[in-house]
C-alpha cells in the first residue's frame, strides 16, 4: 500500500461542489514552517510534501478483507495479485492489527515522543551523502578520477603528470565545497526549524502541567485553543461549540481552506454539555478524570480515513470516525477543544505523508551530461593519438633519446653513463601509461567550473521570473508575484506538451448561479431579486426572474405540481448542502458561508437571492429564513436525520430532513446529470418536458449543470431505511465507509426530478489569446477536467483550444465497450499511416523495460511485460480483430494534425484496462492530435496521462502540468515542469509546483520569454564552456606534435588551473544578460520558441559544430603564432624560447576567448544600461555591461600572469620550482614582438571566426535565425541610433524588410528543423 499510495489520486471530479460532482483529494506540499512559541503553528517544512491518496481509502487492510480480495484472484497476468501478496505479508506479520490507547496512560510500544524532523542529514552521514550527490555529476566524477591519476603518477612514477596535482585537487575541492556548504546550510535551517517546532509549549492536562510539544505521547490529554494548530492526532473529547463540536481547517494538510466540523466522541458525559455551555475548566476537569480506552487503526498515511472506537470503563463500545479526529497541522477555529492523543511524532498522518520533493533533473542537465560524454570521447581520442605518437616517436628515435634516460639509447652511447652518472635509466613508455599521461594533460578538455557556472546562471534566471513586473496579479488586494522555486528553469524553454486543469486554471473559479430550470421554464439570476436577465446563454426568450420563482414557490401546490417543484427547488438550495454558517460579527450583520467548493457556495448564495436563506447550522438542526431580500422573513427549522455525503462513485449527495413545522420527512438529492437521470423515475423526467435538452443546451454554452430531486418519505419508510441500512452503517466499526455508501445507494432510487441549475465559471483574462499563441508555437495543450463532455467542449471552444474550423473526434464511454475499441482502432488506422507506423515501430526499442517497470507499479493492474516484438504483434492482432485484415490501410485522409480529440474518463478507464496493445494504440494516436480534451477524469488519471505521454512518445518530450487545486498535485509532480496557480482552492498546487503564477495568461511569458531566454543563454554557456577549453587542448595537442609527444605542456600550471577563472565572469554574464530578441518580438512571433522546443541550440550537431570550430581556431592560434615566433636565436628570453612562446600563446588564447564570448553575446549592454531607475541595479549598474566585464577579465588575467612570474611567488615555493618561469612574463610583456604576434594571431582568428559565422548564416541558417535577424532589422528601423555603422548603406531597404513579417506569421516546421 505504501508503494502504490503515491499514484492514488482522489477519484473525485475536481470541479463539483461538496455533495454534487466532486471532492478534493489531499495532496501536495505545505509551505515553509516558521513556528512561533504561542500560539502553536505547525506546518510541513520546506522541501517536504504530501503524498496524494484516495480520500475514501480505508486505513490498514484487515486479514479478512485481504482474504476476500485474494479469493477473487488476480485480474490479469500469471503473477500473484497485489491482494495475494498483501495477504501473505499480513499472515506472516507479527503483532496486533489495531492500536489501543489508554486515556491518560502510556504504552511503551507506542511512539515515545512527538518529535518530527524534516532535515536530510545528521552529523555522521552529512559528508558521505553530500559528496555522493555531488559526484553523481559526470564532470565532477571525471575530475576526481583525474586527480587520483595525478596523485598516482607523483607517488609511483609509472607515468608522467604534466601538472602538479595540488592545482586540480584544490580547485575541485573548492568547487565541491561550495555545493556541499550550500546543502549543509540549507539543512541547518531545517534543523533549527525542527528544534523550534519541537520546543513549542503545549498544555497536557493528563500530566497536570505545561510541557513542550516534543514530550507529548499517545494517551496524553491535550488542550488546543482558537488560532492554535493541533500538535498531534487526537480524538476529540469535548469542544466549545454546540453539542460539543468545534470547527477546524485543514489547509496545511489537503489544501482545503473551508471550515470543517468535528464532533466530540459520543460519551454522553456531563462535561460534554449538549447546549454548549460547558466552559474550558469543566471540560478539562472532566477529561482528566475520564477513564477509558481508544481502539483505532495502526498509524497510516490516509488523512481522510479513521476507524476506531472508544470504550469508557464499565460502558459499551462507542464508534469513532474521521469526524471525531483532529489531525496534526489542522488549525482550530473554535474557542477551545480537548482531546486524547492517539498518534504522535512520526506516527501522525501529517508526518506519514511527508517526503522529500522529487528531484527533477532538467532536460538541459541531461543534455549537458550527454555533451560531457561526447567531449570525453574527443579527449580520449586525442589522448590515444598522442600516446600512439609518443610511442612511435620513441621507436623511430630510439638511439637519440639518451638525454631522456631511455635505456636502449644509453646502452648505444657508452660515454653517457660515465658522463651522466645520475641519469636514471627508464624503459620505453608503455602505450597505456602514455595514454594516462595525455589524459592528465588534456584534463581541462571538460571545464571544471561548468556546473557551478551553470547553476549560478540558472539562479539569476529564476530571479528574473521573481522580478517580472508583467507577471504580477492582485488577489484580495495583495499583489501575487510569480515565483521560481526550481532550477529546472531551462526546461521552460523546451516544453512540447502542456497538461492543464480547467476550473480555476482556465476559468476564474468564481461561481455564479445563472439559471434555474423547473418544469421546462428557465429562471435567470442577476444581481437583484426582481431583475430580469437577458437571453445570454443561447435562449430564444428572456428567462423569468428569480422573483417569479419565489412567487411560484409560495403557491405551495400539491405534490409533483409545478409550484411544489419550485418550492422544493429553492429549499434544496438552502438545505441540501454541507455549508458551514458563520454568524455575523458585531459590526457586520451579514451571514458568511464556508463552502467546501465554490459552486456549492454559489448555490447557497443563489438560494439567498431567491428568498430562501440558510441562517444557521448545528449538529442536528438547520435554520432557514424565507422571504425576499431586505424584507421580513419567516424562520423555518429542520431536523437533520441523515446525511449521505458526496463520493466519486455515486456523484451525488443527499440529505434526509424533518420539517419541524409540518413534521413531514423530505429527502433531497442533487448531483451530476449522468448519475441522477439513471436513477430517476422516468415519469418525473417526462413531466419535466424538454428537460435534458435544456440542460444540454446550457452545457454547450459552458455552464455547469446539476440535477435535483425531492421525495417525501413516510415515517415507516424512514424508520425502515434507518434501522436496516443507515444506523448499522454509521455505528459499524469495520468497513463503515462502504456500508454508508451502500445505505445511500438504497435511498437514492426512483428519484423524483424537480429541476436543474446552471452555474457560470468565466474564463480568466487573456486565456484565449494565450492558448492561440501556444498553438502557434507548436506547443500541444491537453486540457484534463472533471466536467461533463458538453461543458468541457464549449469551454475549449471559447478559449480557442478548439478553433472554429477544427474537426473534433470523440471517444466516449456512452457506447458499448466493443464499439469504443473499434472506434479507437478506426482512428488509428486512419491517422497512423504506414510511414508513421514504421517510425513508431523503430521507436519501441527501449519500450519493453519501461513497460515492465511501469507494470510493477500496478498502475493498471498489469503484471506481465511484453517485448517490443510481442507488443507489435498484439497491436497487429488487435487491429485485425477489430477492423479486418486491411486494418493499416489509410481509409480516409489523416486529419489528426489539425484536429482535436475528446475522450472521457470512462473511455480512458476501459481502454487502459483492455491491455497494453490498446494502451499503445491510444497514445500513439494522441500524439498525432493538435489538441486533446479529457473530461470526467480523476486526479489519478491526470497523472497517468502525463506519465504515459512521457513513456510512449519518442523522443521523451518535456511536459508541463499547470493547475490550481490539491487534486492537480499528482499531475504537477509527474511532469518535468510543474506550475501552480494561486487560486481559491488552497496552496497545495503552488506548494507542489516548480513555478507559481497568478494567472494562466502569465504562462505565455513564462515559456516564450523567460523559458526561451533561459534555454538559449544556458545552451550558449555550455557550448562556449566546452569550446574555450577545447581550443586550449587542441593548441596543446599541436604543440605535442612539435615536441615528439613528450607529455610536456606549453602552458604554465597557473594558467591551466586558473583558465576558467579568467573567463568565468564573461561566461556568467553571457548566461545572465544575453537576449537574442526583444520580448515583444518573441510574443508576436511564437515560432521563435522552436529553438528550444526542437533543441536547435544544444543538439549533437551543435556540439560537434562548436568542436570543429575549436579545432579550426586551435590550428589558427597555434600555427600562426608558431610560424611567427620560431626563428628566435634561442636565448632564455628570446621569442623562440618555450617560456616566451607559451606566454604569448596564453595571451592570444585569453584575449581571443574573451572576445569570442563578447561577440557570441546577442545583446551588448552599455556601461550605463543597468544604472538608474530604468536599469534597476542602482549605482553598481555599470557592472552589467559586457564591455566592463571584458575589461575586468583581461585586467585580471594580465595581473595574475605578471604576479605568477615575480620573485614574490618564489617565497611560497622553492627556487627550483619557480626558476623556469622567473621573470618570463615581465620580459614577454615588455617585448614589442609579443604584441605584434598577438595582434596578428588575434586578427587571423577573428577573420576566420567571422567567415565561419557568415557561412553559417548564408548556408545553414534556421528559421529561428531568420526571425531573430528580422527582429534586429525591425529594431534598427524603429530606432536608427541602435543601427550598426556598417549597415547604413542598405538603410533604404529596412522599412520594407521590417514590415515583411506579420505578427502571426508561421514558419514551417521543416524549415525550422
mmCIF file of N, CA and C in Angstrom, residues 234-328:
data_model
loop_
_atom_site.group_PDB
_atom_site.id
_atom_site.type_symbol
_atom_site.label_atom_id
_atom_site.label_comp_id
_atom_site.label_asym_id
_atom_site.label_seq_id
_atom_site.Cartn_x
_atom_site.Cartn_y
_atom_site.Cartn_z
ATOM 1 N N UNK A 234 -5.460 13.634 17.527
ATOM 2 C CA UNK A 234 -6.172 13.304 18.757
ATOM 3 C C UNK A 234 -7.669 13.152 18.498
ATOM 4 N N UNK A 235 -8.298 12.303 19.343
ATOM 5 C CA UNK A 235 -9.740 12.117 19.334
ATOM 6 C C UNK A 235 -10.355 13.187 20.218
ATOM 7 N N UNK A 236 -11.355 13.887 19.691
ATOM 8 C CA UNK A 236 -11.975 14.991 20.415
ATOM 9 C C UNK A 236 -12.805 14.426 21.573
ATOM 10 N N UNK A 237 -12.574 14.938 22.781
ATOM 11 C CA UNK A 237 -13.372 14.576 23.950
ATOM 12 C C UNK A 237 -14.396 15.649 24.287
ATOM 13 N N UNK A 238 -14.075 16.906 24.004
ATOM 14 C CA UNK A 238 -15.004 17.995 24.276
ATOM 15 C C UNK A 238 -14.630 19.184 23.419
ATOM 16 N N UNK A 239 -15.663 19.950 23.027
ATOM 17 C CA UNK A 239 -15.441 21.140 22.227
ATOM 18 C C UNK A 239 -16.282 22.285 22.719
ATOM 19 N N UNK A 240 -15.921 23.496 22.316
ATOM 20 C CA UNK A 240 -16.614 24.685 22.802
ATOM 21 C C UNK A 240 -17.904 24.953 22.061
ATOM 22 N N UNK A 241 -18.113 24.268 20.921
ATOM 23 C CA UNK A 241 -19.305 24.522 20.135
ATOM 24 C C UNK A 241 -20.528 23.812 20.665
ATOM 25 N N UNK A 242 -21.665 24.089 20.017
ATOM 26 C CA UNK A 242 -22.916 23.446 20.380
ATOM 27 C C UNK A 242 -22.793 21.942 20.197
ATOM 28 N N UNK A 243 -23.305 21.185 21.175
ATOM 29 C CA UNK A 243 -23.237 19.722 21.160
ATOM 30 C C UNK A 243 -21.794 19.229 21.137
ATOM 31 N N UNK A 244 -20.921 19.937 21.846
ATOM 32 C CA UNK A 244 -19.518 19.543 21.983
ATOM 33 C C UNK A 244 -18.827 19.409 20.633
ATOM 34 N N UNK A 245 -19.011 20.394 19.767
ATOM 35 C CA UNK A 245 -18.391 20.392 18.445
ATOM 36 C C UNK A 245 -17.329 21.472 18.372
ATOM 37 N N UNK A 246 -16.585 21.463 17.278
ATOM 38 C CA UNK A 246 -15.596 22.510 17.014
ATOM 39 C C UNK A 246 -15.364 22.596 15.526
ATOM 40 N N UNK A 247 -14.812 23.721 15.086
ATOM 41 C CA UNK A 247 -14.516 23.946 13.686
ATOM 42 C C UNK A 247 -13.000 24.003 13.486
ATOM 43 N N UNK A 248 -12.551 23.404 12.376
ATOM 44 C CA UNK A 248 -11.128 23.415 12.039
ATOM 45 C C UNK A 248 -10.990 23.682 10.555
ATOM 46 N N UNK A 249 -9.788 24.029 10.124
ATOM 47 C CA UNK A 249 -9.467 23.992 8.695
ATOM 48 C C UNK A 249 -8.215 23.148 8.501
ATOM 49 N N UNK A 250 -8.154 22.491 7.373
ATOM 50 C CA UNK A 250 -7.068 21.542 7.084
ATOM 51 C C UNK A 250 -6.237 21.998 5.894
ATOM 52 N N UNK A 251 -6.100 23.317 5.717
ATOM 53 C CA UNK A 251 -5.367 23.838 4.559
ATOM 54 C C UNK A 251 -3.930 23.336 4.525
ATOM 55 N N UNK A 252 -3.314 23.139 5.685
ATOM 56 C CA UNK A 252 -1.924 22.676 5.718
ATOM 57 C C UNK A 252 -1.800 21.203 5.375
ATOM 58 N N UNK A 253 -2.937 20.480 5.339
ATOM 59 C CA UNK A 253 -2.898 19.039 5.078
ATOM 60 C C UNK A 253 -3.342 18.720 3.662
ATOM 61 N N UNK A 254 -4.539 19.208 3.278
ATOM 62 C CA UNK A 254 -5.083 18.860 1.972
ATOM 63 C C UNK A 254 -5.368 20.060 1.093
ATOM 64 N N UNK A 255 -5.036 21.276 1.565
ATOM 65 C CA UNK A 255 -5.228 22.451 0.740
ATOM 66 C C UNK A 255 -6.621 23.038 0.781
ATOM 67 N N UNK A 256 -7.569 22.415 1.480
ATOM 68 C CA UNK A 256 -8.932 22.922 1.531
ATOM 69 C C UNK A 256 -9.036 23.992 2.621
ATOM 70 N N UNK A 257 -9.418 25.194 2.217
ATOM 71 C CA UNK A 257 -9.446 26.319 3.142
ATOM 72 C C UNK A 257 -10.792 26.466 3.847
ATOM 73 N N UNK A 258 -11.803 25.702 3.445
ATOM 74 C CA UNK A 258 -13.109 25.815 4.074
ATOM 75 C C UNK A 258 -13.082 25.174 5.459
ATOM 76 N N UNK A 259 -14.000 25.654 6.340
ATOM 77 C CA UNK A 259 -14.078 25.118 7.689
ATOM 78 C C UNK A 259 -14.736 23.747 7.675
ATOM 79 N N UNK A 260 -14.308 22.903 8.600
ATOM 80 C CA UNK A 260 -14.872 21.555 8.741
ATOM 81 C C UNK A 260 -15.320 21.367 10.187
ATOM 82 N N UNK A 261 -16.388 20.612 10.336
ATOM 83 C CA UNK A 261 -16.962 20.380 11.656
ATOM 84 C C UNK A 261 -16.390 19.098 12.248
ATOM 85 N N UNK A 262 -15.990 19.152 13.493
ATOM 86 C CA UNK A 262 -15.540 17.962 14.227
ATOM 87 C C UNK A 262 -16.382 17.830 15.494
ATOM 88 N N UNK A 263 -16.746 16.586 15.809
ATOM 89 C CA UNK A 263 -17.619 16.300 16.941
ATOM 90 C C UNK A 263 -16.832 15.561 18.017
ATOM 91 N N UNK A 264 -17.281 15.742 19.259
ATOM 92 C CA UNK A 264 -16.675 15.002 20.361
ATOM 93 C C UNK A 264 -17.136 13.553 20.320
ATOM 94 N N UNK A 265 -16.320 12.684 20.879
ATOM 95 C CA UNK A 265 -16.692 11.269 20.951
ATOM 96 C C UNK A 265 -18.019 11.125 21.702
ATOM 97 N N UNK A 266 -18.902 10.240 21.258
ATOM 98 C CA UNK A 266 -20.241 10.104 21.864
ATOM 99 C C UNK A 266 -20.185 9.423 23.232
ATOM 100 N N UNK A 267 -19.732 10.167 24.235
ATOM 101 C CA UNK A 267 -19.544 9.590 25.571
ATOM 102 C C UNK A 267 -20.732 9.844 26.495
ATOM 103 N N UNK A 268 -21.580 10.835 26.149
ATOM 104 C CA UNK A 268 -22.732 11.229 26.986
ATOM 105 C C UNK A 268 -22.299 11.538 28.415
ATOM 106 N N UNK A 269 -21.165 12.183 28.563
ATOM 107 C CA UNK A 269 -20.661 12.581 29.873
ATOM 108 C C UNK A 269 -21.214 13.956 30.241
ATOM 109 N N UNK A 270 -21.361 14.258 31.516
ATOM 110 C CA UNK A 270 -21.925 15.558 31.910
ATOM 111 C C UNK A 270 -21.083 16.749 31.462
ATOM 112 N N UNK A 271 -19.782 16.578 31.394
ATOM 113 C CA UNK A 271 -18.952 17.699 30.956
ATOM 114 C C UNK A 271 -18.976 17.891 29.442
ATOM 115 N N UNK A 272 -19.669 17.000 28.725
ATOM 116 C CA UNK A 272 -19.927 17.210 27.296
ATOM 117 C C UNK A 272 -21.327 17.815 27.170
ATOM 118 N N UNK A 273 -21.475 19.067 27.556
ATOM 119 C CA UNK A 273 -22.776 19.722 27.625
ATOM 120 C C UNK A 273 -23.352 19.887 26.221
ATOM 121 N N UNK A 274 -24.479 19.250 25.886
ATOM 122 C CA UNK A 274 -25.047 19.382 24.540
ATOM 123 C C UNK A 274 -25.536 20.778 24.224
ATOM 124 N N UNK A 275 -25.686 21.643 25.228
ATOM 125 C CA UNK A 275 -26.158 23.005 24.991
ATOM 126 C C UNK A 275 -25.000 23.963 24.716
ATOM 127 N N UNK A 276 -23.808 23.447 24.793
ATOM 128 C CA UNK A 276 -22.660 24.299 24.511
ATOM 129 C C UNK A 276 -22.317 25.257 25.617
ATOM 130 N N UNK A 277 -22.734 24.973 26.841
ATOM 131 C CA UNK A 277 -22.477 25.887 27.943
ATOM 132 C C UNK A 277 -21.309 25.443 28.816
ATOM 133 N N UNK A 278 -20.722 24.303 28.525
ATOM 134 C CA UNK A 278 -19.577 23.844 29.289
ATOM 135 C C UNK A 278 -18.385 24.758 29.036
ATOM 136 N N UNK A 279 -17.726 25.185 30.087
ATOM 137 C CA UNK A 279 -16.570 26.046 29.885
ATOM 138 C C UNK A 279 -15.290 25.219 29.840
ATOM 139 N N UNK A 280 -14.213 25.919 29.616
ATOM 140 C CA UNK A 280 -12.910 25.277 29.461
ATOM 141 C C UNK A 280 -12.535 24.465 30.701
ATOM 142 N N UNK A 281 -12.687 25.036 31.867
ATOM 143 C CA UNK A 281 -12.259 24.376 33.104
ATOM 144 C C UNK A 281 -13.041 23.089 33.347
ATOM 145 N N UNK A 282 -14.369 23.121 33.107
ATOM 146 C CA UNK A 282 -15.177 21.920 33.325
ATOM 147 C C UNK A 282 -14.760 20.809 32.378
ATOM 148 N N UNK A 283 -14.522 21.155 31.099
ATOM 149 C CA UNK A 283 -14.122 20.150 30.127
ATOM 150 C C UNK A 283 -12.765 19.549 30.474
ATOM 151 N N UNK A 284 -11.849 20.397 30.916
ATOM 152 C CA UNK A 284 -10.521 19.894 31.276
ATOM 153 C C UNK A 284 -10.622 18.965 32.482
ATOM 154 N N UNK A 285 -11.414 19.372 33.463
ATOM 155 C CA UNK A 285 -11.552 18.538 34.659
ATOM 156 C C UNK A 285 -12.211 17.197 34.316
ATOM 157 N N UNK A 286 -13.268 17.250 33.486
ATOM 158 C CA UNK A 286 -13.930 16.018 33.105
ATOM 159 C C UNK A 286 -13.044 15.115 32.275
ATOM 160 N N UNK A 287 -12.280 15.689 31.345
ATOM 161 C CA UNK A 287 -11.379 14.893 30.507
ATOM 162 C C UNK A 287 -10.269 14.272 31.341
ATOM 163 N N UNK A 288 -9.802 15.003 32.345
ATOM 164 C CA UNK A 288 -8.731 14.478 33.193
ATOM 165 C C UNK A 288 -9.214 13.290 34.007
ATOM 166 N N UNK A 289 -10.439 13.338 34.479
ATOM 167 C CA UNK A 289 -10.975 12.262 35.309
ATOM 168 C C UNK A 289 -11.560 11.111 34.499
ATOM 169 N N UNK A 290 -11.739 11.313 33.188
ATOM 170 C CA UNK A 290 -12.341 10.270 32.361
ATOM 171 C C UNK A 290 -11.402 9.068 32.246
ATOM 172 N N UNK A 291 -11.977 7.898 32.360
ATOM 173 C CA UNK A 291 -11.236 6.658 32.228
ATOM 174 C C UNK A 291 -11.843 5.840 31.090
ATOM 175 N N UNK A 292 -11.005 5.432 30.176
ATOM 176 C CA UNK A 292 -11.474 4.648 29.059
ATOM 177 C C UNK A 292 -10.336 4.280 28.136
ATOM 178 N N UNK A 293 -10.690 3.630 27.043
ATOM 179 C CA UNK A 293 -9.682 3.135 26.110
ATOM 180 C C UNK A 293 -10.152 3.381 24.683
ATOM 181 N N UNK A 294 -9.222 3.842 23.865
ATOM 182 C CA UNK A 294 -9.490 4.068 22.445
ATOM 183 C C UNK A 294 -8.812 2.963 21.645
ATOM 184 N N UNK A 295 -9.567 2.344 20.742
ATOM 185 C CA UNK A 295 -9.009 1.353 19.827
ATOM 186 C C UNK A 295 -9.168 1.886 18.410
ATOM 187 N N UNK A 296 -8.092 1.910 17.655
ATOM 188 C CA UNK A 296 -8.129 2.519 16.319
ATOM 189 C C UNK A 296 -7.141 1.806 15.408
ATOM 190 N N UNK A 297 -7.066 2.313 14.172
ATOM 191 C CA UNK A 297 -6.133 1.754 13.188
ATOM 192 C C UNK A 297 -4.697 1.939 13.653
ATOM 193 N N UNK A 298 -3.843 1.108 13.097
ATOM 194 C CA UNK A 298 -2.419 1.350 13.265
ATOM 195 C C UNK A 298 -2.042 2.637 12.535
ATOM 196 N N UNK A 299 -0.961 3.287 12.899
ATOM 197 C CA UNK A 299 -0.579 4.534 12.209
ATOM 198 C C UNK A 299 -0.493 4.335 10.699
ATOM 199 N N UNK A 300 -1.104 5.246 9.963
ATOM 200 C CA UNK A 300 -1.122 5.154 8.498
ATOM 201 C C UNK A 300 -1.181 6.554 7.924
ATOM 202 N N UNK A 301 -1.077 6.650 6.599
ATOM 203 C CA UNK A 301 -0.978 7.944 5.945
ATOM 204 C C UNK A 301 -2.294 8.463 5.400
ATOM 205 N N UNK A 302 -3.399 7.798 5.610
ATOM 206 C CA UNK A 302 -4.660 8.167 4.982
ATOM 207 C C UNK A 302 -5.358 9.260 5.788
ATOM 208 N N UNK A 303 -5.231 10.498 5.320
ATOM 209 C CA UNK A 303 -5.705 11.640 6.093
ATOM 210 C C UNK A 303 -7.218 11.759 6.096
ATOM 211 N N UNK A 304 -7.906 11.134 5.176
ATOM 212 C CA UNK A 304 -9.362 11.240 5.118
ATOM 213 C C UNK A 304 -10.045 9.973 5.586
ATOM 214 N N UNK A 305 -9.389 9.174 6.386
ATOM 215 C CA UNK A 305 -9.999 7.943 6.878
ATOM 216 C C UNK A 305 -9.532 7.688 8.304
ATOM 217 N N UNK A 306 -10.465 7.285 9.137
ATOM 218 C CA UNK A 306 -10.144 6.894 10.504
ATOM 219 C C UNK A 306 -11.268 5.981 10.979
ATOM 220 N N UNK A 307 -10.899 4.820 11.464
ATOM 221 C CA UNK A 307 -11.862 3.870 12.002
ATOM 222 C C UNK A 307 -11.405 3.477 13.394
ATOM 223 N N UNK A 308 -12.306 3.606 14.355
ATOM 224 C CA UNK A 308 -11.953 3.252 15.717
ATOM 225 C C UNK A 308 -13.156 3.220 16.619
ATOM 226 N N UNK A 309 -12.892 3.059 17.872
ATOM 227 C CA UNK A 309 -13.955 3.036 18.890
ATOM 228 C C UNK A 309 -13.367 3.500 20.211
ATOM 229 N N UNK A 310 -14.250 3.953 21.091
ATOM 230 C CA UNK A 310 -13.836 4.355 22.431
ATOM 231 C C UNK A 310 -14.739 3.638 23.429
ATOM 232 N N UNK A 311 -14.141 3.087 24.469
ATOM 233 C CA UNK A 311 -14.879 2.305 25.464
ATOM 234 C C UNK A 311 -14.651 2.906 26.835
ATOM 235 N N UNK A 312 -15.625 3.658 27.352
ATOM 236 C CA UNK A 312 -15.496 4.137 28.740
ATOM 237 C C UNK A 312 -15.526 2.952 29.707
ATOM 238 N N UNK A 313 -14.816 3.053 30.785
ATOM 239 C CA UNK A 313 -14.786 1.960 31.767
ATOM 240 C C UNK A 313 -16.205 1.658 32.262
ATOM 241 N N UNK A 314 -16.580 0.381 32.135
ATOM 242 C CA UNK A 314 -17.891 -0.049 32.598
ATOM 243 C C UNK A 314 -19.023 0.243 31.645
ATOM 244 N N UNK A 315 -18.741 0.738 30.439
ATOM 245 C CA UNK A 315 -19.796 1.050 29.475
ATOM 246 C C UNK A 315 -19.532 0.322 28.164
ATOM 247 N N UNK A 316 -20.493 0.470 27.243
ATOM 248 C CA UNK A 316 -20.397 -0.208 25.956
ATOM 249 C C UNK A 316 -19.482 0.549 25.002
ATOM 250 N N UNK A 317 -19.156 -0.099 23.897
ATOM 251 C CA UNK A 317 -18.261 0.472 22.885
ATOM 252 C C UNK A 317 -18.997 1.553 22.095
ATOM 253 N N UNK A 318 -18.313 2.671 21.854
ATOM 254 C CA UNK A 318 -18.839 3.760 21.041
ATOM 255 C C UNK A 318 -17.993 3.886 19.772
ATOM 256 N N UNK A 319 -18.660 3.981 18.630
ATOM 257 C CA UNK A 319 -17.949 4.048 17.359
ATOM 258 C C UNK A 319 -17.329 5.430 17.146
ATOM 259 N N UNK A 320 -16.165 5.446 16.519
ATOM 260 C CA UNK A 320 -15.469 6.685 16.164
ATOM 261 C C UNK A 320 -15.195 6.701 14.670
ATOM 262 N N UNK A 321 -15.296 7.865 14.077
ATOM 263 C CA UNK A 321 -14.977 8.041 12.668
ATOM 264 C C UNK A 321 -14.086 9.245 12.458
ATOM 265 N N UNK A 322 -13.885 9.594 11.190
ATOM 266 C CA UNK A 322 -12.982 10.708 10.903
ATOM 267 C C UNK A 322 -13.524 12.032 11.420
ATOM 268 N N UNK A 323 -14.883 12.126 11.633
ATOM 269 C CA UNK A 323 -15.447 13.363 12.152
ATOM 270 C C UNK A 323 -15.142 13.570 13.627
ATOM 271 N N UNK A 324 -14.546 12.570 14.284
ATOM 272 C CA UNK A 324 -14.189 12.686 15.699
ATOM 273 C C UNK A 324 -12.702 12.929 15.919
ATOM 274 N N UNK A 325 -11.940 13.074 14.862
ATOM 275 C CA UNK A 325 -10.481 13.161 14.963
ATOM 276 C C UNK A 325 -9.996 14.473 14.365
ATOM 277 N N UNK A 326 -9.064 15.113 15.044
ATOM 278 C CA UNK A 326 -8.371 16.298 14.524
ATOM 279 C C UNK A 326 -6.911 15.913 14.305
ATOM 280 N N UNK A 327 -6.430 16.151 13.088
ATOM 281 C CA UNK A 327 -5.082 15.740 12.718
ATOM 282 C C UNK A 327 -4.073 16.843 12.993
ATOM 283 N N UNK A 328 -2.865 16.420 13.226
ATOM 284 C CA UNK A 328 -1.766 17.366 13.406
ATOM 285 C C UNK A 328 -1.667 18.266 12.178
#
